[in-house]
Amino acid sequence: MISYGKQTVGDEELAAIAEVLAGEWLTQGPATRQFEQDLADYTGAKHVVAVSSGTAALHVACCALDLGAGDYLWTTPISFIASANCALYCGAKVDFVDIDPHTRNISLTALADKLALAKKNNNVPKIIVAVHFAGSPCDLGVLQALKKDYGFYLIEDAAHALGSSFKAVPVGASQISEFTALSFHPVKTITTGEGGALTTNNMLLAKTAEAYARQGVIRDAALWQGPPTSPCYYEQQYLGFNYRMCDIQAAMGSAQLKKLIAFKQRRRQLFDHYCEALKDLPVVLPVYLADSEVCWHIFVIELASSQVRDELIHYLKKHNIAPNIHYPPIHLQPVYAHHGFKKGDYPNAEHYYAHALTLPLHVGLTDQDQTQVINLCCDFLENMGALL
């Protein structure tokens, strides 16, 4: 089966894991600190907090920014559910901004209009989560201007985008955002099995996020609120969570990070070949901002209709190809129906979902595998006739 995504792991990762297993630390040890430093060096951010997942990264970022009851978080409906769930975890409210149908990122025009109306109604969101969909960064220049005008906190959801850059600045540098959230799930650009991280340039936010990820416990004596009562004293200052990354995962992450440049090159090669091979077919191909350099996480096309898309999925599966769809709109999930969202609220997102299909794209995809996927797509679409 040729899957839409898959990890690539070699001897370097196995050796790094074996070294941890032979050492003294399995968690909260030197490998985790080294991975955090490696990520800081790669992204240019001053502080990195490694955590157990991308979802955990978003959650503790919201906690560190004191998101709570009565506050709003806005994000895009086309993302994994974690981009919105992080607000509900904090007891806050969620709202969405429709996507730009071309970039598939949050529509910055719609965002500007919605912010202007929110300011009139005195309900500007506390946090906006901007998702860099498929690895293609949002226009951070426009977001910076809106942030200055309206005073919201910005979290970059870069679960798809480690390795990408905007105006030559790596995603994760967090130059205009309070936090950037990363994911190291197996289908992402690098993996730690499961895992995630936050990058930030604010030391206080980094320390607060780290505390939330480690049960709310503070071990730095300089930050204690009371005098120590024993030589092994610590304080719980927050109602935190067990979101630690273990050293086994971190060692794997450092080994993977050394391969990111090569991974990025291969993903771009596969992306370019798809675009060239499919350009004359009745499909909509991905686009990205001219100011961006993209480390492509997924390759999404749009078909003429949901019927064509669904039939192509069945056709590919019959030939041992496993495509996917990224994503069912968050606002149409049953959980969010209970919060008042309904079909028709975000037409661009809903139109995209009805037509979207994710084709296989990962470092382990061979040229022969990709040719098979392309040929099957071509054969299918050339025989669809009236449905197109």
XYZ file of C-alpha atoms in Angstrom:
388
model
C 0.000 0.000 0.000
C 1.354 3.436 -0.968
C 0.229 5.741 1.833
C -0.342 9.504 1.664
C 2.326 9.951 4.363
C 4.977 7.901 6.123
C 8.017 8.342 8.333
C 11.583 7.791 7.097
C 13.857 6.397 9.812
C 17.429 5.156 9.415
C 20.455 3.928 11.312
C 21.151 7.372 12.767
C 17.852 7.414 14.644
C 18.338 3.847 15.876
C 21.819 4.696 17.152
C 20.564 7.816 18.931
C 17.781 5.869 20.644
C 20.191 3.087 21.639
C 22.500 5.650 23.229
C 19.646 6.967 25.376
C 18.603 3.461 26.400
C 22.173 2.689 27.472
C 22.422 5.906 29.482
C 21.017 7.150 32.781
C 18.065 9.245 31.575
C 14.879 8.235 29.808
C 12.902 11.430 30.387
C 13.587 15.079 31.246
C 17.246 14.428 30.531
C 20.035 15.782 28.323
C 18.601 14.470 25.040
C 15.469 16.570 25.474
C 17.509 19.688 26.255
C 19.705 18.977 23.243
C 16.695 18.622 20.951
C 15.297 21.910 22.244
C 18.630 23.577 21.528
C 18.805 21.992 18.066
C 15.346 23.357 17.257
C 16.321 26.788 18.566
C 19.425 26.763 16.389
C 17.437 25.692 13.325
C 14.530 28.124 13.693
C 16.365 31.051 15.256
C 13.938 31.228 18.187
C 15.421 32.043 21.591
C 13.426 29.456 23.542
C 11.997 26.019 22.766
C 9.778 23.797 24.915
C 9.534 20.171 23.761
C 6.220 18.472 24.574
C 4.355 15.243 23.935
C 2.391 16.315 20.821
C 1.424 19.224 18.618
C -1.911 19.291 20.409
C -0.118 19.637 23.751
C 1.930 22.489 22.291
C -1.207 24.414 21.318
C -2.853 23.726 24.677
C 0.019 24.929 26.857
C 0.521 27.946 24.593
C -3.069 28.962 25.310
C -2.548 28.322 29.018
C 0.609 30.435 29.061
C -1.310 33.280 27.392
C -3.980 32.984 30.113
C -6.811 32.091 27.746
C -9.946 31.360 29.727
C -13.683 31.751 30.189
C -15.057 34.766 28.355
C -12.128 34.902 25.907
C -12.262 34.106 22.199
C -9.797 32.216 20.021
C -10.164 32.436 16.245
C -8.680 30.010 13.765
C -9.358 28.456 10.364
C -11.937 25.676 9.832
C -9.513 23.796 7.554
C -7.060 22.287 9.987
C -6.825 19.383 12.363
C -9.296 19.752 15.236
C -6.512 20.571 17.720
C -6.225 24.083 16.288
C -9.616 24.877 17.815
C -9.840 22.333 20.629
C -7.000 24.066 22.465
C -9.420 26.911 23.254
C -12.156 24.622 24.522
C -9.653 22.920 26.823
C -9.189 26.325 28.485
C -12.900 27.036 28.792
C -12.710 29.736 26.115
C -14.903 30.262 23.054
C -13.981 29.449 19.467
C -14.787 31.218 16.245
C -13.527 30.701 12.729
C -12.401 32.751 9.746
C -12.979 31.280 6.291
C -10.051 30.201 4.128
C -8.556 31.855 1.085
C -9.626 29.451 -1.695
C -6.261 29.823 -3.440
C -3.753 29.429 -0.602
C -6.112 27.381 1.623
C -4.750 29.348 4.568
C -6.850 31.710 6.662
C -8.297 34.488 4.481
C -6.553 37.641 5.608
C -9.184 39.806 3.914
C -11.953 38.019 5.802
C -9.881 38.249 8.987
C -9.421 42.013 8.615
C -13.147 42.520 8.030
C -14.102 40.325 10.975
C -11.618 42.072 13.290
C -12.999 45.494 12.339
C -16.509 44.344 13.204
C -15.305 42.705 16.419
C -13.639 45.940 17.499
C -16.921 47.808 17.042
C -18.645 45.175 19.167
C -15.852 45.138 21.750
C -15.130 41.417 21.313
C -11.736 41.236 19.593
C -10.298 37.726 20.098
C -7.560 37.211 22.647
C -5.730 34.710 20.409
C -5.616 33.968 16.701
C -4.197 30.612 15.627
C -2.868 30.981 12.082
C -2.348 27.601 10.417
C 0.412 27.221 7.809
C -1.570 24.706 5.760
C 0.349 21.954 3.919
C 3.591 23.719 4.837
C 2.803 26.955 2.986
C 3.190 29.918 5.376
C 0.512 32.541 5.870
C 1.461 36.115 4.973
C 3.121 37.021 8.252
C 3.562 40.633 7.178
C -0.197 41.152 6.963
C -0.719 39.283 10.227
C 1.848 41.497 11.927
C 0.009 44.632 10.815
C -3.342 43.270 12.004
C -1.794 42.220 15.306
C -0.488 45.743 15.834
C -3.877 47.279 15.023
C -6.036 44.959 17.127
C -3.778 43.736 19.912
C -4.459 40.002 19.776
C -1.924 37.312 20.623
C -0.741 35.209 17.677
C 0.023 31.498 17.722
C 1.438 30.082 14.500
C 0.210 26.521 14.047
C 3.189 25.195 12.113
C 2.414 21.504 12.556
C 2.811 21.210 8.771
C 5.551 23.737 8.240
C 8.888 22.986 9.917
C 11.441 23.582 7.172
C 9.415 26.309 5.441
C 10.276 30.002 5.533
C 8.637 33.367 4.852
C 10.807 36.152 3.424
C 13.864 34.016 4.216
C 12.914 33.750 7.911
C 12.390 30.147 9.066
C 8.942 29.161 10.282
C 9.396 28.786 14.012
C 11.467 31.930 14.445
C 8.360 33.408 16.124
C 9.416 36.922 15.152
C 5.860 38.283 15.182
C 4.042 35.607 17.171
C 3.971 34.797 20.858
C 4.394 31.106 20.030
C 4.881 28.758 17.114
C 3.530 25.229 17.638
C 5.243 22.288 15.934
C 4.252 18.636 15.507
C 6.473 15.584 15.086
C 3.794 13.026 14.237
C 5.132 10.317 11.859
C 3.708 11.938 8.713
C 5.238 15.359 9.448
C 8.496 16.668 7.957
C 10.463 15.179 10.864
C 9.175 12.778 13.502
C 9.771 11.745 17.080
C 7.046 9.078 16.911
C 4.661 11.392 18.700
C 5.772 14.768 19.944
C 5.632 18.504 19.517
C 7.302 21.731 20.545
C 6.734 25.418 21.122
C 9.119 28.121 20.010
C 9.045 31.648 21.409
C 11.286 34.657 21.978
C 9.683 35.538 25.303
C 11.478 33.973 28.270
C 8.550 34.353 30.667
C 6.140 32.728 28.219
C 8.623 29.898 27.662
C 8.968 29.244 31.383
C 5.204 29.394 31.888
C 4.507 27.026 28.981
C 7.176 24.649 30.251
C 5.606 24.673 33.715
C 2.158 23.876 32.300
C 3.673 20.988 30.333
C 5.327 19.589 33.451
C 2.402 19.352 35.889
C 2.635 23.050 36.788
C 5.731 22.325 38.879
C 8.410 24.993 39.342
C 11.875 23.778 40.344
C 13.706 27.087 39.853
C 14.241 28.510 43.345
C 14.294 32.042 41.982
C 10.635 31.656 40.971
C 9.278 30.090 44.164
C 6.517 31.912 45.988
C 7.464 30.602 49.444
C 10.538 29.457 51.375
C 11.716 25.885 50.752
C 10.625 23.415 53.416
C 13.106 20.669 52.492
C 16.248 20.134 50.382
C 14.028 18.485 47.725
C 11.449 21.262 47.631
C 9.430 22.251 44.562
C 6.245 24.214 43.993
C 3.158 23.560 41.929
C 2.072 27.003 40.791
C -0.276 26.011 37.946
C -2.790 23.251 37.324
C -0.545 21.719 34.717
C -0.415 18.564 32.629
C 1.914 15.671 31.960
C 2.951 16.762 28.479
C 6.645 15.909 28.727
C 8.665 14.609 25.804
C 10.919 11.708 26.767
C 14.601 11.498 25.880
C 14.009 8.567 23.527
C 11.750 10.770 21.370
C 14.077 13.751 21.645
C 17.132 11.771 20.547
C 15.207 10.602 17.507
C 14.176 14.198 16.821
C 17.735 15.502 16.856
C 18.776 12.787 14.403
C 15.820 13.604 12.151
C 16.504 17.331 12.276
C 19.951 16.761 10.771
C 18.183 15.293 7.730
C 15.607 18.047 7.316
C 17.388 19.830 4.456
C 17.532 16.592 2.449
C 13.929 15.759 3.392
C 12.845 19.197 2.217
C 14.612 18.811 -1.113
C 12.976 15.463 -1.772
C 9.523 16.737 -0.852
C 9.973 19.708 -3.180
C 11.137 17.398 -5.979
C 8.022 15.252 -5.584
C 5.811 18.355 -5.392
C 7.248 19.817 -8.590
C 6.850 16.533 -10.449
C 3.199 16.267 -9.420
C 2.532 19.820 -10.611
C 4.162 19.220 -13.973
C 2.487 15.847 -14.540
C -1.009 16.967 -13.501
C -1.063 20.506 -14.906
C -3.193 19.619 -17.950
C -5.762 17.617 -16.005
C -9.059 19.046 -14.671
C -7.713 19.550 -11.141
C -6.812 22.541 -8.992
C -3.167 22.408 -7.917
C -1.627 23.916 -4.767
C -0.298 27.485 -4.815
C 1.820 29.412 -2.347
C 3.028 32.937 -1.682
C 5.940 34.164 -3.791
C 7.705 35.266 -0.602
C 7.679 31.706 0.743
C 9.993 28.752 0.519
C 7.850 25.727 1.289
C 8.763 22.390 2.813
C 5.685 20.587 1.543
C 3.969 18.366 4.095
C 1.054 17.213 1.915
C 0.020 17.553 -1.730
C -3.657 18.459 -2.104
C -5.553 18.701 -5.361
C -9.183 19.683 -5.889
C -11.453 17.766 -8.242
C -14.482 18.894 -10.237
C -16.966 17.564 -7.687
C -17.230 15.492 -4.538
C -18.533 12.612 -6.681
C -15.417 12.652 -8.846
C -13.206 12.976 -5.764
C -14.862 10.061 -3.967
C -14.760 7.808 -7.014
C -11.075 8.598 -7.503
C -10.416 7.650 -3.870
C -12.101 4.268 -4.415
C -10.193 3.781 -7.673
C -6.837 4.517 -6.057
C -7.570 2.261 -3.100
C -8.373 -0.609 -5.464
C -4.854 -0.153 -6.819
C -3.210 -0.100 -3.369
C -2.900 3.669 -3.110
C -4.092 5.218 0.180
C -4.964 8.912 -0.316
C -6.540 11.068 2.363
C -8.557 14.264 2.835
C -7.199 17.224 4.811
C -9.528 18.184 6.460
C -13.215 17.879 7.243
C -14.051 21.444 8.364
C -13.800 21.754 12.129
C -17.023 23.731 12.429
C -18.992 20.811 10.960
C -17.781 18.337 13.580
C -20.517 17.244 16.034
C -18.690 18.828 18.985
C -18.817 22.211 17.280
C -22.463 21.848 16.282
C -23.129 22.072 20.024
C -21.427 25.463 19.934
C -23.813 26.805 17.303
C -21.873 26.233 14.085
C -23.659 24.852 11.047
C -23.303 24.060 7.376
C -23.023 27.188 5.258
C -21.112 29.228 7.855
C -17.796 29.109 5.958
C -18.513 28.455 2.274
C -14.911 28.516 1.014
C -13.878 25.875 3.540
C -16.901 23.726 2.761
C -16.374 23.986 -1.006
C -12.717 23.081 -0.595
C -13.541 20.041 1.544
C -16.083 18.759 -0.978
C -13.437 18.695 -3.702
C -10.115 18.097 -1.921
C -7.911 15.021 -2.148
C -4.466 14.458 -0.621
C -2.128 12.396 -2.797
C 0.902 10.515 -1.400
C 3.870 12.764 -0.581
C 6.668 11.646 1.711
C 10.417 11.159 1.586
C 10.106 7.391 1.183
C 7.904 7.735 -1.915
C 9.966 6.394 -4.818
C 9.869 7.799 -8.334
C 8.206 4.564 -9.417
C 5.554 4.913 -6.711
C 4.804 8.487 -7.722
C 4.608 7.561 -11.385
C 2.063 4.899 -10.471
C -0.047 7.443 -8.575
C 0.159 9.939 -11.433
C -0.707 7.354 -14.105
C -3.712 6.141 -12.139
C -4.976 9.700 -11.682
C -4.508 10.412 -15.367
C -6.230 7.199 -16.461
C -9.162 7.832 -14.145
C -9.696 11.490 -15.047
C -9.304 10.914 -18.766
C -12.133 8.374 -18.599
C -14.525 10.437 -16.456
C -16.100 12.186 -19.448
C -19.389 13.877 -18.600
C -18.690 14.090 -14.862
C -15.949 16.624 -15.576
